[in-house]
Coordinates of C-alpha atoms and ligand atoms in Angstrom, one line a residue:
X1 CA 19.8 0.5 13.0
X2 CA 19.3 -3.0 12.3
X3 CA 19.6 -4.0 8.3
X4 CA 17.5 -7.1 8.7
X5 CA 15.0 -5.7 6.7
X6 CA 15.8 -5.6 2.7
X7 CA 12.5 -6.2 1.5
X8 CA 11.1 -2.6 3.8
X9 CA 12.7 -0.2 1.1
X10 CA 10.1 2.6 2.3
X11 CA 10.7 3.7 6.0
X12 CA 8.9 6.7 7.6
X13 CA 11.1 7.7 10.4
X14 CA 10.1 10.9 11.4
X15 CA 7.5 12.1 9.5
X16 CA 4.8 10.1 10.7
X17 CA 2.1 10.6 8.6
X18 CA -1.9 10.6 9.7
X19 CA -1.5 8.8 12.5
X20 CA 1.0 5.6 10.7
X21 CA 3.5 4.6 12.8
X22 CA 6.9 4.0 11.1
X23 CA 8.7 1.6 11.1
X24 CA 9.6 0.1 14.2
X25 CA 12.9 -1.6 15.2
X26 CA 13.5 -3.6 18.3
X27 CA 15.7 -1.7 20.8
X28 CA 19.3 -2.5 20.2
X29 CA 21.8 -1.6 23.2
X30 CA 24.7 1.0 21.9
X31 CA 27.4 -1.0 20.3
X32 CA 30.7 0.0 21.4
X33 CA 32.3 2.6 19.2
X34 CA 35.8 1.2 17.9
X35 CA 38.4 3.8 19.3
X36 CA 41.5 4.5 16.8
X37 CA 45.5 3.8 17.4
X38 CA 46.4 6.8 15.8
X39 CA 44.9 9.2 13.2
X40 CA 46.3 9.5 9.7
X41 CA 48.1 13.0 9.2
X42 CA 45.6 14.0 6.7
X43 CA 42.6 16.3 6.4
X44 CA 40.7 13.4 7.4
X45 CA 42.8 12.1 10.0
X46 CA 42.5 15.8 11.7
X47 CA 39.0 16.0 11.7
X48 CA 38.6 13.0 13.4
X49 CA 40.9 13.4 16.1
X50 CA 39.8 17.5 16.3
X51 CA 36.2 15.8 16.8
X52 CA 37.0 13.2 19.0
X53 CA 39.0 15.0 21.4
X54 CA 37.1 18.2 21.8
X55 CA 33.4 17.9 20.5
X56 CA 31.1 20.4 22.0
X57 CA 28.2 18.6 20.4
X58 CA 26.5 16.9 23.7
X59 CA 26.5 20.2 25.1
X60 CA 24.6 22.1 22.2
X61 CA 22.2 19.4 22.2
X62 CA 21.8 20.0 26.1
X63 CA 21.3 23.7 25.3
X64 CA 18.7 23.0 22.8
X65 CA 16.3 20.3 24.9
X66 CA 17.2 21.9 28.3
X67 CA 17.3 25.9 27.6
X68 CA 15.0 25.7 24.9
X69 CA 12.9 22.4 24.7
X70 CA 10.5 21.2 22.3
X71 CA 10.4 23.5 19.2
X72 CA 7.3 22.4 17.1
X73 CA 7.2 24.1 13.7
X74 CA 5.1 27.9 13.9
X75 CA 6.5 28.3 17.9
X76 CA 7.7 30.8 19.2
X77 CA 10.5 28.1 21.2
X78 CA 11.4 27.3 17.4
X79 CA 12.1 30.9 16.7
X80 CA 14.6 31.2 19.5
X81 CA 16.3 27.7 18.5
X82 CA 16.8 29.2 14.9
X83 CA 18.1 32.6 16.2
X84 CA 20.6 30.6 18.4
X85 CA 21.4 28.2 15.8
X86 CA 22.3 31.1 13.3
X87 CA 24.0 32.9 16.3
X88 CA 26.5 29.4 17.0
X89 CA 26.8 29.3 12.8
X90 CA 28.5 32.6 12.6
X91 CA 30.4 32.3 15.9
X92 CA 31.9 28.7 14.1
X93 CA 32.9 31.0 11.0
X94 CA 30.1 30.3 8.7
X95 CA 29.3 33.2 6.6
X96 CA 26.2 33.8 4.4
X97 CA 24.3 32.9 7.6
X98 CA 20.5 33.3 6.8
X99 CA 16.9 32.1 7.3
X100 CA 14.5 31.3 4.3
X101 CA 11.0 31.3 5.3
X102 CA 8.0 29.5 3.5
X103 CA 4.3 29.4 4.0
X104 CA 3.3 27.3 6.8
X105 CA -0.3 27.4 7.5
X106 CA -1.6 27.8 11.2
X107 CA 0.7 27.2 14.1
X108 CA -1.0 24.6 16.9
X109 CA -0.1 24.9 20.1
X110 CA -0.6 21.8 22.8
X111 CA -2.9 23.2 25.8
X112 CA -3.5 20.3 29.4
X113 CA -5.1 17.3 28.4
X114 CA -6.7 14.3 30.4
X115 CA -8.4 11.9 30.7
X116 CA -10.8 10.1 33.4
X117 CA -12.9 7.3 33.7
X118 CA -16.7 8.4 34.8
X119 CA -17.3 4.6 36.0
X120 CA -15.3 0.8 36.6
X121 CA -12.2 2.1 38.6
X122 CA -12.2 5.8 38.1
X123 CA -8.7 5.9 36.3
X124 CA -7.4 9.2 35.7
X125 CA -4.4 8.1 32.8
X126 CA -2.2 9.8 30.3
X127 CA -3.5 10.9 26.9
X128 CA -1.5 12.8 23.7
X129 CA -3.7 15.2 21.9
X130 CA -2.6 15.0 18.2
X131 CA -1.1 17.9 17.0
X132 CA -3.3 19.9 14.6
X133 CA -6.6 18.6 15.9
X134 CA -8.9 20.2 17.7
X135 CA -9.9 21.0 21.0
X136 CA -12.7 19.6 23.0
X137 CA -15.0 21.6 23.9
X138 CA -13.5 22.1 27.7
X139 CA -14.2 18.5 29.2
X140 CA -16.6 16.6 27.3
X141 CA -18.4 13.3 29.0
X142 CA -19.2 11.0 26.8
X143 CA -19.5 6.5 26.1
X144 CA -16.8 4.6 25.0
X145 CA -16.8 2.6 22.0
X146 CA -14.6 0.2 19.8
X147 CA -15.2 1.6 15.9
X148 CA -12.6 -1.0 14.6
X149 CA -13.6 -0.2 10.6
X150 CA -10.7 0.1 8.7
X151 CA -12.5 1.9 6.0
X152 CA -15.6 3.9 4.8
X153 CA -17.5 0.6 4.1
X154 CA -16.8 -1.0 7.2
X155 CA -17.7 2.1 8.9
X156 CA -21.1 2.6 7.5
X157 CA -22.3 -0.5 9.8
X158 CA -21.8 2.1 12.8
X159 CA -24.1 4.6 11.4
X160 CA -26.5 6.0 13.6
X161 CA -24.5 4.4 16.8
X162 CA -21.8 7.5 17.1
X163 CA -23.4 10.4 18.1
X164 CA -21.9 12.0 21.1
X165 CA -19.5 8.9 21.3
X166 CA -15.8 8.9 22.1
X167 CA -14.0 6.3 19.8
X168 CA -11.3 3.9 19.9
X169 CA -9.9 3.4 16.8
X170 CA -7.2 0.8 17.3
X171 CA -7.6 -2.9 18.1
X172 CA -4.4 -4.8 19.0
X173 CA -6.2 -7.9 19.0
X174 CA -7.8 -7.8 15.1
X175 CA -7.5 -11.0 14.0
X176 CA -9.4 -9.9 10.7
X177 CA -6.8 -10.6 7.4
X178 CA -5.6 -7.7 5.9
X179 CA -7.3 -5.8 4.1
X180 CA -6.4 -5.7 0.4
X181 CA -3.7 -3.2 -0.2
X182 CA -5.9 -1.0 -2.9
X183 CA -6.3 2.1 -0.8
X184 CA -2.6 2.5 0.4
X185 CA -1.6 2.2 -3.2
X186 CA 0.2 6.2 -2.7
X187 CA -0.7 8.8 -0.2
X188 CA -2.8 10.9 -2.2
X189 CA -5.6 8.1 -2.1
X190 CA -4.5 6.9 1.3
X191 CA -5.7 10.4 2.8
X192 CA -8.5 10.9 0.7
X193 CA -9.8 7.6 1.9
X194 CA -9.2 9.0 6.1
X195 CA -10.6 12.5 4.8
X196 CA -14.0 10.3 3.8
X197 CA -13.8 8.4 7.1
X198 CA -13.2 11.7 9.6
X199 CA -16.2 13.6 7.4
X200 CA -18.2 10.4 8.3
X201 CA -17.6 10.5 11.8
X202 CA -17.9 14.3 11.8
X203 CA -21.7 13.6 10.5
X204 CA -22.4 10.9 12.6
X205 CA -21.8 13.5 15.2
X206 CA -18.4 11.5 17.4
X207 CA -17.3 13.6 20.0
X208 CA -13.2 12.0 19.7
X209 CA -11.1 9.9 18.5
X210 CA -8.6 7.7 21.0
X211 CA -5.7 5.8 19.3
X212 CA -3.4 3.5 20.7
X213 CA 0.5 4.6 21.3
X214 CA 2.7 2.5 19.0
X215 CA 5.2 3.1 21.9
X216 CA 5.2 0.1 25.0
X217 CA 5.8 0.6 28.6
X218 CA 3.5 3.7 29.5
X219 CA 4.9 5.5 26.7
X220 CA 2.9 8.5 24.7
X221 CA 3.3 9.4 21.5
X222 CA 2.0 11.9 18.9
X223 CA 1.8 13.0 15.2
X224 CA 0.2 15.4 13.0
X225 CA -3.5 15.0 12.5
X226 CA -5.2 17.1 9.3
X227 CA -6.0 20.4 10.7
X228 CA -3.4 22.3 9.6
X229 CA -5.4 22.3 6.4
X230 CA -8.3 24.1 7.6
X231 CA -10.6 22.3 4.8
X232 CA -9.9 18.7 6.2
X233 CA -12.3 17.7 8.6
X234 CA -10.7 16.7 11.6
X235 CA -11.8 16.0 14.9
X236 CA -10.6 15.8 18.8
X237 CA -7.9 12.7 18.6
X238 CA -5.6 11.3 21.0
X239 CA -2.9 8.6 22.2
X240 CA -3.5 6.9 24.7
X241 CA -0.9 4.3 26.0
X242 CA -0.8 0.7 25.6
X243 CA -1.6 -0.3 29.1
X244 CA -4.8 2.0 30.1
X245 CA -5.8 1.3 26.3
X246 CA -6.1 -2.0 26.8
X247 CA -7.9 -2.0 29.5
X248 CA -10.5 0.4 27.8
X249 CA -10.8 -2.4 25.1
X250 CA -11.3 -4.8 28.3
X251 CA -14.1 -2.9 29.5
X252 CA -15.7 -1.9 26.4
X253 CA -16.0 -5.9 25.5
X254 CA -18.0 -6.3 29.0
X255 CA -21.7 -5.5 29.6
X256 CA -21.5 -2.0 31.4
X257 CA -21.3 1.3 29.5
X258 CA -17.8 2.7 30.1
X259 CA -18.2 6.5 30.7
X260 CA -15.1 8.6 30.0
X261 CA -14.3 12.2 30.6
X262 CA -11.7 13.5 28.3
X263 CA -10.4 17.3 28.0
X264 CA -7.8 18.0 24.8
X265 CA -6.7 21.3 25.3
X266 CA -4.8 22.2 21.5
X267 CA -5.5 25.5 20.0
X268 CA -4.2 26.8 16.5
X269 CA -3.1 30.5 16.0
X270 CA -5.4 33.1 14.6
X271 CA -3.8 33.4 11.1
X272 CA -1.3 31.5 9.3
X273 CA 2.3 32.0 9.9
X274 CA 5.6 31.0 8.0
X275 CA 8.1 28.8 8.8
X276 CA 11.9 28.9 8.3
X277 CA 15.0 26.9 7.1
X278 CA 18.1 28.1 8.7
X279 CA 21.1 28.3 6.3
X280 CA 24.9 29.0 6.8
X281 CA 28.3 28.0 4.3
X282 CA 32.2 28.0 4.1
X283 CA 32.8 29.2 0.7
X284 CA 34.5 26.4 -1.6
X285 CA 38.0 27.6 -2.7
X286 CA 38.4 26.4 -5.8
X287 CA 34.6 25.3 -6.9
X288 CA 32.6 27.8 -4.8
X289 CA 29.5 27.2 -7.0
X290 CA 29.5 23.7 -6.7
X291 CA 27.7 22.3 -2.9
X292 CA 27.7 19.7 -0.5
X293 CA 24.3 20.3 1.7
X294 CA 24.5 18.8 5.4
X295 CA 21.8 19.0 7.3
X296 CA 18.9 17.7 10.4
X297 CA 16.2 19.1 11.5
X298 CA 15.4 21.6 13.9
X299 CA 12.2 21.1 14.5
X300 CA 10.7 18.8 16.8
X301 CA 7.6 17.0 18.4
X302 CA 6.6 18.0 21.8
X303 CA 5.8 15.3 24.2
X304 CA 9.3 15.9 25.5
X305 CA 12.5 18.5 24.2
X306 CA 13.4 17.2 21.0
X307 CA 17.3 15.8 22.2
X308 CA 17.2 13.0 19.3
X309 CA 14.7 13.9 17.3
X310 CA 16.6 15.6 16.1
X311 CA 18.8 18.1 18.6
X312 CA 21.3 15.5 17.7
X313 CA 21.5 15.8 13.9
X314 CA 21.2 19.7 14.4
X315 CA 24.3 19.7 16.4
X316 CA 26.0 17.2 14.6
X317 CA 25.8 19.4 11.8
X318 CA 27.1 22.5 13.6
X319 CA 29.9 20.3 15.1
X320 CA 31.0 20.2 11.6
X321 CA 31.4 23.4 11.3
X322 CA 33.3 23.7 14.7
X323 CA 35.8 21.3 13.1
X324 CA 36.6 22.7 10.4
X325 CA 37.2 26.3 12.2
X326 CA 39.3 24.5 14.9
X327 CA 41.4 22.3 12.2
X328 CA 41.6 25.4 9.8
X329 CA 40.4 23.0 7.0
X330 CA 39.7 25.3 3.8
X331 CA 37.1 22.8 1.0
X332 CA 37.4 23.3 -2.3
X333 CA 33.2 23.2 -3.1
X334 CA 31.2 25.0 -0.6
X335 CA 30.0 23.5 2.3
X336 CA 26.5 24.5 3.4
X337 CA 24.6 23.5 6.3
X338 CA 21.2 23.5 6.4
X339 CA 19.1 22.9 9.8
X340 CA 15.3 22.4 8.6
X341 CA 11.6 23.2 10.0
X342 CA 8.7 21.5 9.3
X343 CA 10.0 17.6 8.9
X344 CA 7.9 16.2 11.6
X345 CA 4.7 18.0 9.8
X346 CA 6.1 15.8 5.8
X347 CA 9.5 17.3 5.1
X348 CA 8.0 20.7 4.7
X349 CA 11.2 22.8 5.1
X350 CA 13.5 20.9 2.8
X351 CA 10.5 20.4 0.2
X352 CA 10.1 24.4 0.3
X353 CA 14.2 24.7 0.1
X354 CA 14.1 22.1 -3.2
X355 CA 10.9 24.1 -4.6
X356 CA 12.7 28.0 -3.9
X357 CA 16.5 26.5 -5.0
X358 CA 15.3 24.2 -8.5
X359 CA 17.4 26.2 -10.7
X360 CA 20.6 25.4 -8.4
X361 CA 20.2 21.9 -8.2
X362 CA 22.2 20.6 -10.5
X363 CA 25.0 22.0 -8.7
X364 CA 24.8 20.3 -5.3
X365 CA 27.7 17.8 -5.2
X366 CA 25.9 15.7 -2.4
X367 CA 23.1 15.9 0.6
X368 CA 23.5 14.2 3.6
X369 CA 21.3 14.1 6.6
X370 CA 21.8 12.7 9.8
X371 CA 18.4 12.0 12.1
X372 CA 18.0 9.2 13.6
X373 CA 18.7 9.9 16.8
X374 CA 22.1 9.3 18.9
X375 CA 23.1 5.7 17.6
X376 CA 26.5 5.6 15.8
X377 CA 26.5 6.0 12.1
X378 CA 27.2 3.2 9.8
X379 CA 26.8 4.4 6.7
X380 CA 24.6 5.6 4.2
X381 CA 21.4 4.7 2.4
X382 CA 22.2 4.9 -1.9
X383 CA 18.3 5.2 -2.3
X384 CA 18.7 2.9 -5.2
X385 CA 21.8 5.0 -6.9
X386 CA 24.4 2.4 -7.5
X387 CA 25.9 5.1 -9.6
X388 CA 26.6 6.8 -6.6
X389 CA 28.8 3.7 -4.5
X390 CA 32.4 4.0 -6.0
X391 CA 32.3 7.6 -5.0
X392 CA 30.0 7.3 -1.7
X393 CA 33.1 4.2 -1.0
X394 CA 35.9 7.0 -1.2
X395 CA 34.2 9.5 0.7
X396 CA 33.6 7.1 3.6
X397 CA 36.6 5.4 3.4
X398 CA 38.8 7.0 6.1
X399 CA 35.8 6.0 8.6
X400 CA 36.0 2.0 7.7
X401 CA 37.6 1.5 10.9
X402 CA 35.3 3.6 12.8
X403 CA 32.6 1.5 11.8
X404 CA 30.9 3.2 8.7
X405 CA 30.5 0.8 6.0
X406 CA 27.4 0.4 5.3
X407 CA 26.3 1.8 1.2
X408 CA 22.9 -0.7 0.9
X409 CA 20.6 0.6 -2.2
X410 CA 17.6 0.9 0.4
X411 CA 15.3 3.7 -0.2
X412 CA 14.5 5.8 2.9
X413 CA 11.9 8.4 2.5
X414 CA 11.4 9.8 5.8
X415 CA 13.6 12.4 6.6
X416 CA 14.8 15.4 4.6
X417 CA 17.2 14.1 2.1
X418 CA 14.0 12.5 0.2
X419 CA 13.0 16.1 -1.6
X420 CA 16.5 16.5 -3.0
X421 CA 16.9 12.7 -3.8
X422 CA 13.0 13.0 -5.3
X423 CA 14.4 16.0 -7.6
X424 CA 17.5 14.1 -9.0
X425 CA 20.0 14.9 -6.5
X426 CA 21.8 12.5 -4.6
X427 CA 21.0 13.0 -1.5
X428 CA 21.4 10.4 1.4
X429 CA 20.6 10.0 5.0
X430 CA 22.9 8.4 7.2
X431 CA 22.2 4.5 8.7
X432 CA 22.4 5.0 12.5
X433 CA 22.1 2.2 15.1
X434 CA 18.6 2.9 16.4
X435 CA 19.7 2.4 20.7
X436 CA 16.6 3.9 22.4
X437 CA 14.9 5.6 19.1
X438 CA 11.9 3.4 17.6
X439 CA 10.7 2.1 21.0
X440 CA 11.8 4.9 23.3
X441 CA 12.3 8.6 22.1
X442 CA 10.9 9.1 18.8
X443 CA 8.1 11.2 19.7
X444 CA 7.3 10.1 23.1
X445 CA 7.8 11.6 26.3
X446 CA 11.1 10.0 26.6
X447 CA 12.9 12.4 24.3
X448 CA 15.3 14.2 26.6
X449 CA 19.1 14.1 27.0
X450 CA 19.3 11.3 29.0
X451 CA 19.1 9.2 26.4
X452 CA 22.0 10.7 24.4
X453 CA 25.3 8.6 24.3
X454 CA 28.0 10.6 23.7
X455 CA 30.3 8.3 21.9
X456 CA 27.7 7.0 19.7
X457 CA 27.1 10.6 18.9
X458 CA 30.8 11.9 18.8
X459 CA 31.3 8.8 16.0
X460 CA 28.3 10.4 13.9
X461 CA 29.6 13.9 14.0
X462 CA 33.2 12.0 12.8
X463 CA 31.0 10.3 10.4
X464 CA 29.4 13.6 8.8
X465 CA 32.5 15.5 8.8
X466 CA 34.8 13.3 6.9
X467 CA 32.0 11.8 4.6
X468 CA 31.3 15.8 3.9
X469 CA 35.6 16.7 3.6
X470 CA 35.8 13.8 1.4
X471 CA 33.1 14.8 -1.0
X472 CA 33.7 18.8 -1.1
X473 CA 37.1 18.0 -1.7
X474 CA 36.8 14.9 -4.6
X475 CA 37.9 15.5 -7.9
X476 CA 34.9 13.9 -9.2
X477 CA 30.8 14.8 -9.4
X478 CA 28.3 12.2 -7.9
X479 CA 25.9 10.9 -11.6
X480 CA 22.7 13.0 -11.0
X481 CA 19.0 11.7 -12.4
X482 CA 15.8 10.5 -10.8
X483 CA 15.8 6.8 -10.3
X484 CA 12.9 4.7 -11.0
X485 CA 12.0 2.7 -8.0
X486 CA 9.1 -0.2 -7.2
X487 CA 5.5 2.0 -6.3
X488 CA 4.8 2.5 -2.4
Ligands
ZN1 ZN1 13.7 13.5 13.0

């Protein structure tokens, strides 16, 4: 991933929230992984070469997004992933294996959707229900129209125009200045202020919602809307990509109604359900209380199987395990891995873990997390910790030459390291080169194993192994304490 950016010290990466797209890089083609001479005969040097030379890590990612496929939080496909992950934990000598469930709310499940126009050229084109919206009432018919307000104010001016309507909500070609930043000020009034603006809509009677994909080149994409709160209003939203969007805006700007049929086909489960974090350890021999947490999530969006986001960081982490079972490597803390559910819906599993586990914090040595997709790993985000380099330096020094450098203070919020880090721990997710992520796989369509490169991700699993060996095994504890940062 690019570092251009210091002054972006927030980025959402998976976790897209109401509708935000995150943070988007350009794509960057895979840099070639530097290949070692030799490997030092130390615990390190054995891990790397163990890794390098017999990785099964391609292949559980395969199972995952081939066997499996997408594994939204509350599916049944999720369930089966977590029973297979816990399966491949004990098989790699993890003991301890265990789920930990938490309350979820209702599961959503995507149904057929479509979209046609009724008149201009008749285009049938793709559209991405959001997840936990509803359903349209079996095809609905309805008249286009451009509802560009960006917030309750603006939208008043459509009053009386909606009823029956179907809306597009984004416009590319806004050449309005920005509107002052007071309503994005945190995320509490940021989705209060959409809560006001859906309720509106609701009363004006809109039949849907259309948004443009933040993806290019045909590409889909989805995120959560509000429904899985059943007192949000929410209504019938979609993604619709950048070409047939455009053209929509095209027509809407001429003189002739534009007529669309559209049929979103989501349904939500009958009663809430829980959701579970998948947990496994090799016990520490000499400081088994004390805990290095790695982890990704297993959960994933469902436009395609989930194969970088995040089947990669998943078996990444249970790569690590295979290592240390093949090299015989015994840690002094306890290693525990922790494969999450929930991130895609706000970093729901490893909020619940920090929320079940607050009495125990204070003995995690270190989190890392490793999701962003196949890129190699160059090194870690301190979230603002400088207390934290001298060590993070030694634990990632026998991957210098593997590329993994890289200890910038940037915050990163959007994966699940940011509940621990939130809560005092230091916790840290790992800088990957983005490849295909941002403008292919994350969350579209695209997200199969295809776009996996082996030795970018062979380097990352290197990368969480040793950075993990090095801290479990360290003399020295990483400074705990929450660290004051700038406001969102
Ligand atoms: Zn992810």
């Amino acid at each position: 991933m690019p570092r251009s950016a210091p002054a972006l010290l927030s980025m959402v990466l998976c976790a897209a929230l109401q509708g935000q797209n995150p943070a988007r890089q350009a794509t960057t083609p895979p840099s070639p992984v530097p290949v070692l001479a030799s490997y030092p005969d130390t615990p390190a040097g054995r891990l790397l070469k163990e890794i390098k030379e017999h990785a099964e890590v391609v292949a559980r990612v395969e199972y995952l997004a081939d066997q499996i496929g997408p594994r939204l939080t509350g599916s049944e496909p999720l369930r089966r992933a977590q029973a297979w992950a816990m399966a491949e934990m004990k098989k790699l000598g993890a003991e301890n294996v265990h789920e930990e469930a938490y309350d979820f709310g209702l599961a959503w499940t995507r149904g057929v959707d479509s979209a046609r126009l009724l008149t201009h050229n008749g285009l049938h084109f793709r559209v991405d229900q959001l997840a936990w919206t509803p359903a349209t009432k079996g095809p609905i018919q309805g008249e286009v129209i451009l509802v560009d307000a960006r917030n309750l104010e603006e939208l008043q001016a459509f009053k009386g125009r909606l009823r029956g309507r179907i809306l597009l909500r984004s416009n590319p070609n806004d050449k309005r200045p920005p509107l002052p930043r007071r309503d994005r000020g945190d995320m509490a009034s940021f989705q209060a202020q959409q809560a006001a603006m859906t309720q509106f809509l609701l009363d004006e009677g809109a039949a849907a919602v259309l948004q443009m994909s933040g993806r290019k080149n045909g590409l889909g994409f989805t995120t959560s809307g509000p429904g899985r709160d059943p007192g949000k209003p929410a209504l019938p939203s979609a993604y619709v990509p950048q070409e047939p969007y455009k053209m929509l805006l095209r027509q809407v700007a001429g003189k002739d109604p534009v007529r669309l049929e559209l049929s979103l086909g989501g349904s939500f489960s009958a009663k809430p359900v829980q959701a579970h974090n998948v947990v496994g350890e090799i016990r520490g021999t000499e400081k088994p209380n004390e805990v290095v947490i790695i982890g990704g999530h297993l959960d994933s969006w469902d436009l395609g199987t989930g194969a970088t986001d995040n089947a990669t960081g998943s078996s990444v982490c249970l790569e690590v395990l295979r290592a240390l079972q093949a090299t015989g490597l015994k840690p002094k803390r306890t290693l525990r891995v922790i494969l999450w559910s929930g991130e895609e819906e706000g970093l729901l599993g490893s909020r619940a873990y920090v929320e079940a586990h607050k009495a125990e914090l204070d003995a995690i040595q270190a989190v890392l997390v490793h999701d962003m997709g196949t890129g190699m790993v160059r090194g870690f985000d301190l979230q603002a910790r400088e207390n934290a380099r001298a060590l993070m330096a030694q634990a990632i020094a026998p991957l210098n030459d593997l590329g993994v450098r890289e200890l910038p203070l940037t915050i990163m919020n959007g994966t699940d390291h940011a509940p621990f880090d939130r809560a005092g721990v230091p916790a840290f997710a790992a800088i990957q080169d983005a490849v295909d992520y941002f403008e292919g796989t994350h969350h579209s369509q695209m997200d199969f194993p295809d776009h996996v490169q082996p030795d970018q991700l062979v380097q990352g699993a290197q990368a969480m192994a040793v950075t993990a060996w090095e801290l479990l095994n360290m003399a020295d504890r990483l400074p705990h304490g929450v660290v004051a940062r700038p406001a969102r």
